[in-house]
Amino acid sequence: MTEIILDTKFKDDLKIKLIKGYLDILILRRLLDVPSSGNAIIQYLIRNYGIYLSPGLVYSKLYSLERRRLVRSIPRIKKRIYVITKSGEEFLRIYQNFSDEFIRFAMEFFNSLNFRSKIQKVKSRLPER
């Protein structure tokens, strides 16, 4: 039972790390499809990835993207709508070209960690119950 809980927590933690690490890409990709408010982006992340990220985290990333001129905001009553810029579209195109290379690297990296055999070694050293 503990193993299942730890396994689920590990997966959830890894998912959160990936989403936080690539939040700029996720936001840009979403804005490529549809201009959105910060709250709409938060709801999108919940619906599509099952992850709630705080408004502070999402809005700080949006402001960072705006400073880098990858998105621009359009003020509306009580909210801003964010739109991807041409530079943002170009950034996504460049990223797309490197994604296959990155996926290969990530697979090699995780395979090099050899988690399964290391877990088996640790389990073999534990006293039996």
Short mmCIF file of C-alpha atoms in Angstrom, two decimals:
data_model
loop_
_atom_site.label_atom_id
_atom_site.label_comp_id
_atom_site.label_asym_id
_atom_site.label_seq_id
_atom_site.Cartn_x
_atom_site.Cartn_y
_atom_site.Cartn_z
CA MET A 1 0.00 0.00 0.00
CA THR A 2 2.80 2.43 0.92
CA GLU A 3 4.53 1.67 -2.37
CA ILE A 4 1.40 2.66 -4.32
CA ILE A 5 1.06 5.93 -2.39
CA LEU A 6 4.74 6.75 -2.86
CA ASP A 7 4.54 5.82 -6.53
CA THR A 8 1.53 8.10 -7.05
CA LYS A 9 3.18 10.95 -5.14
CA PHE A 10 6.38 10.49 -7.14
CA LYS A 11 4.46 10.64 -10.42
CA ASP A 12 2.52 13.71 -9.30
CA ASP A 13 5.72 15.45 -8.18
CA LEU A 14 7.43 14.65 -11.47
CA LYS A 15 4.43 15.92 -13.41
CA ILE A 16 4.45 19.19 -11.45
CA LYS A 17 8.20 19.63 -12.01
CA LEU A 18 7.80 19.10 -15.75
CA ILE A 19 4.88 21.49 -16.04
CA LYS A 20 6.60 24.18 -13.97
CA GLY A 21 9.81 23.70 -15.93
CA TYR A 22 8.06 24.07 -19.26
CA LEU A 23 5.34 26.48 -18.22
CA ASP A 24 6.51 29.08 -20.72
CA ILE A 25 6.17 26.55 -23.56
CA LEU A 26 2.74 25.40 -22.36
CA ILE A 27 1.51 28.98 -22.14
CA LEU A 28 2.86 29.92 -25.56
CA ARG A 29 1.38 26.78 -27.09
CA ARG A 30 -2.01 27.57 -25.55
CA LEU A 31 -1.88 31.18 -26.76
CA LEU A 32 -1.04 29.96 -30.25
CA ASP A 33 -4.47 28.28 -30.27
CA VAL A 34 -6.47 30.96 -28.48
CA PRO A 35 -5.76 34.31 -26.80
CA SER A 36 -6.43 33.83 -23.08
CA SER A 37 -6.53 35.51 -19.71
CA GLY A 38 -4.29 34.28 -16.92
CA ASN A 39 -7.25 32.63 -15.23
CA ALA A 40 -8.22 30.86 -18.47
CA ILE A 41 -4.66 29.50 -18.67
CA ILE A 42 -4.89 28.21 -15.09
CA GLN A 43 -8.19 26.47 -15.94
CA TYR A 44 -6.63 25.03 -19.11
CA LEU A 45 -3.77 23.52 -17.06
CA ILE A 46 -6.24 21.99 -14.61
CA ARG A 47 -8.41 20.51 -17.39
CA ASN A 48 -5.59 19.18 -19.54
CA TYR A 49 -2.91 18.24 -17.04
CA GLY A 50 -4.78 17.86 -13.75
CA ILE A 51 -2.44 20.35 -12.09
CA TYR A 52 -3.35 23.51 -10.23
CA LEU A 53 -0.68 26.20 -10.37
CA SER A 54 -1.07 29.31 -8.27
CA PRO A 55 -2.08 32.54 -9.98
CA GLY A 56 1.18 34.09 -8.75
CA LEU A 57 3.22 31.50 -10.62
CA VAL A 58 1.20 31.74 -13.84
CA TYR A 59 1.02 35.54 -13.87
CA SER A 60 4.72 35.94 -13.12
CA LYS A 61 5.45 33.66 -16.09
CA LEU A 62 3.08 35.70 -18.28
CA TYR A 63 4.83 38.93 -17.23
CA SER A 64 8.19 37.34 -17.98
CA LEU A 65 7.00 36.28 -21.43
CA GLU A 66 5.69 39.80 -21.99
CA ARG A 67 9.04 41.36 -21.02
CA ARG A 68 10.73 39.00 -23.48
CA ARG A 69 8.20 40.16 -26.10
CA LEU A 70 6.94 36.64 -26.70
CA VAL A 71 3.41 37.67 -25.69
CA ARG A 72 1.57 40.94 -25.40
CA SER A 73 -1.38 41.78 -23.22
CA ILE A 74 -4.56 43.52 -24.23
CA PRO A 75 -6.24 45.28 -21.29
CA ARG A 76 -9.92 44.46 -20.84
CA ILE A 77 -12.33 45.34 -18.08
CA LYS A 78 -11.12 43.49 -14.94
CA LYS A 79 -8.64 41.30 -16.86
CA ARG A 80 -5.96 41.16 -19.50
CA ILE A 81 -6.02 38.94 -22.53
CA TYR A 82 -2.64 37.57 -23.58
CA VAL A 83 -1.77 37.04 -27.25
CA ILE A 84 1.29 35.34 -28.69
CA THR A 85 3.53 37.62 -30.78
CA LYS A 86 5.44 36.78 -33.96
CA SER A 87 8.55 36.40 -31.78
CA GLY A 88 6.63 33.97 -29.58
CA GLU A 89 5.60 31.95 -32.61
CA GLU A 90 9.21 31.87 -33.81
CA PHE A 91 10.36 30.80 -30.33
CA LEU A 92 7.89 27.88 -30.47
CA ARG A 93 9.09 26.89 -33.95
CA ILE A 94 12.70 26.81 -32.76
CA TYR A 95 11.72 24.86 -29.67
CA GLN A 96 9.79 22.37 -31.81
CA ASN A 97 12.93 21.71 -33.86
CA PHE A 98 14.85 20.84 -30.70
CA SER A 99 12.09 18.81 -29.05
CA ASP A 100 12.99 15.50 -30.73
CA GLU A 101 16.60 15.92 -29.66
CA PHE A 102 15.47 16.79 -26.13
CA ILE A 103 13.20 13.74 -25.93
CA ARG A 104 16.12 11.48 -26.88
CA PHE A 105 18.28 13.17 -24.24
CA ALA A 106 15.56 12.81 -21.57
CA MET A 107 15.12 9.11 -22.34
CA GLU A 108 18.87 8.51 -22.16
CA PHE A 109 19.06 10.51 -18.93
CA PHE A 110 16.30 8.58 -17.18
CA ASN A 111 17.60 5.26 -18.49
CA SER A 112 21.07 6.12 -17.16
CA LEU A 113 19.62 6.57 -13.69
CA ASN A 114 18.65 2.90 -13.82
CA PHE A 115 16.00 3.30 -11.12
CA ARG A 116 14.53 -0.19 -11.35
CA SER A 117 17.75 -2.07 -10.68
CA LYS A 118 18.72 0.34 -7.89
CA ILE A 119 15.34 -0.11 -6.20
CA GLN A 120 15.73 -3.89 -6.45
CA LYS A 121 19.18 -3.66 -4.83
CA VAL A 122 17.80 -1.60 -1.95
CA LYS A 123 14.84 -3.96 -1.49
CA SER A 124 17.16 -6.97 -1.42
CA ARG A 125 19.05 -5.42 1.51
CA LEU A 126 15.92 -4.76 3.57
CA PRO A 127 14.96 -7.27 6.25
CA GLU A 128 11.98 -9.45 5.33
CA ARG A 129 8.68 -8.81 7.08
#
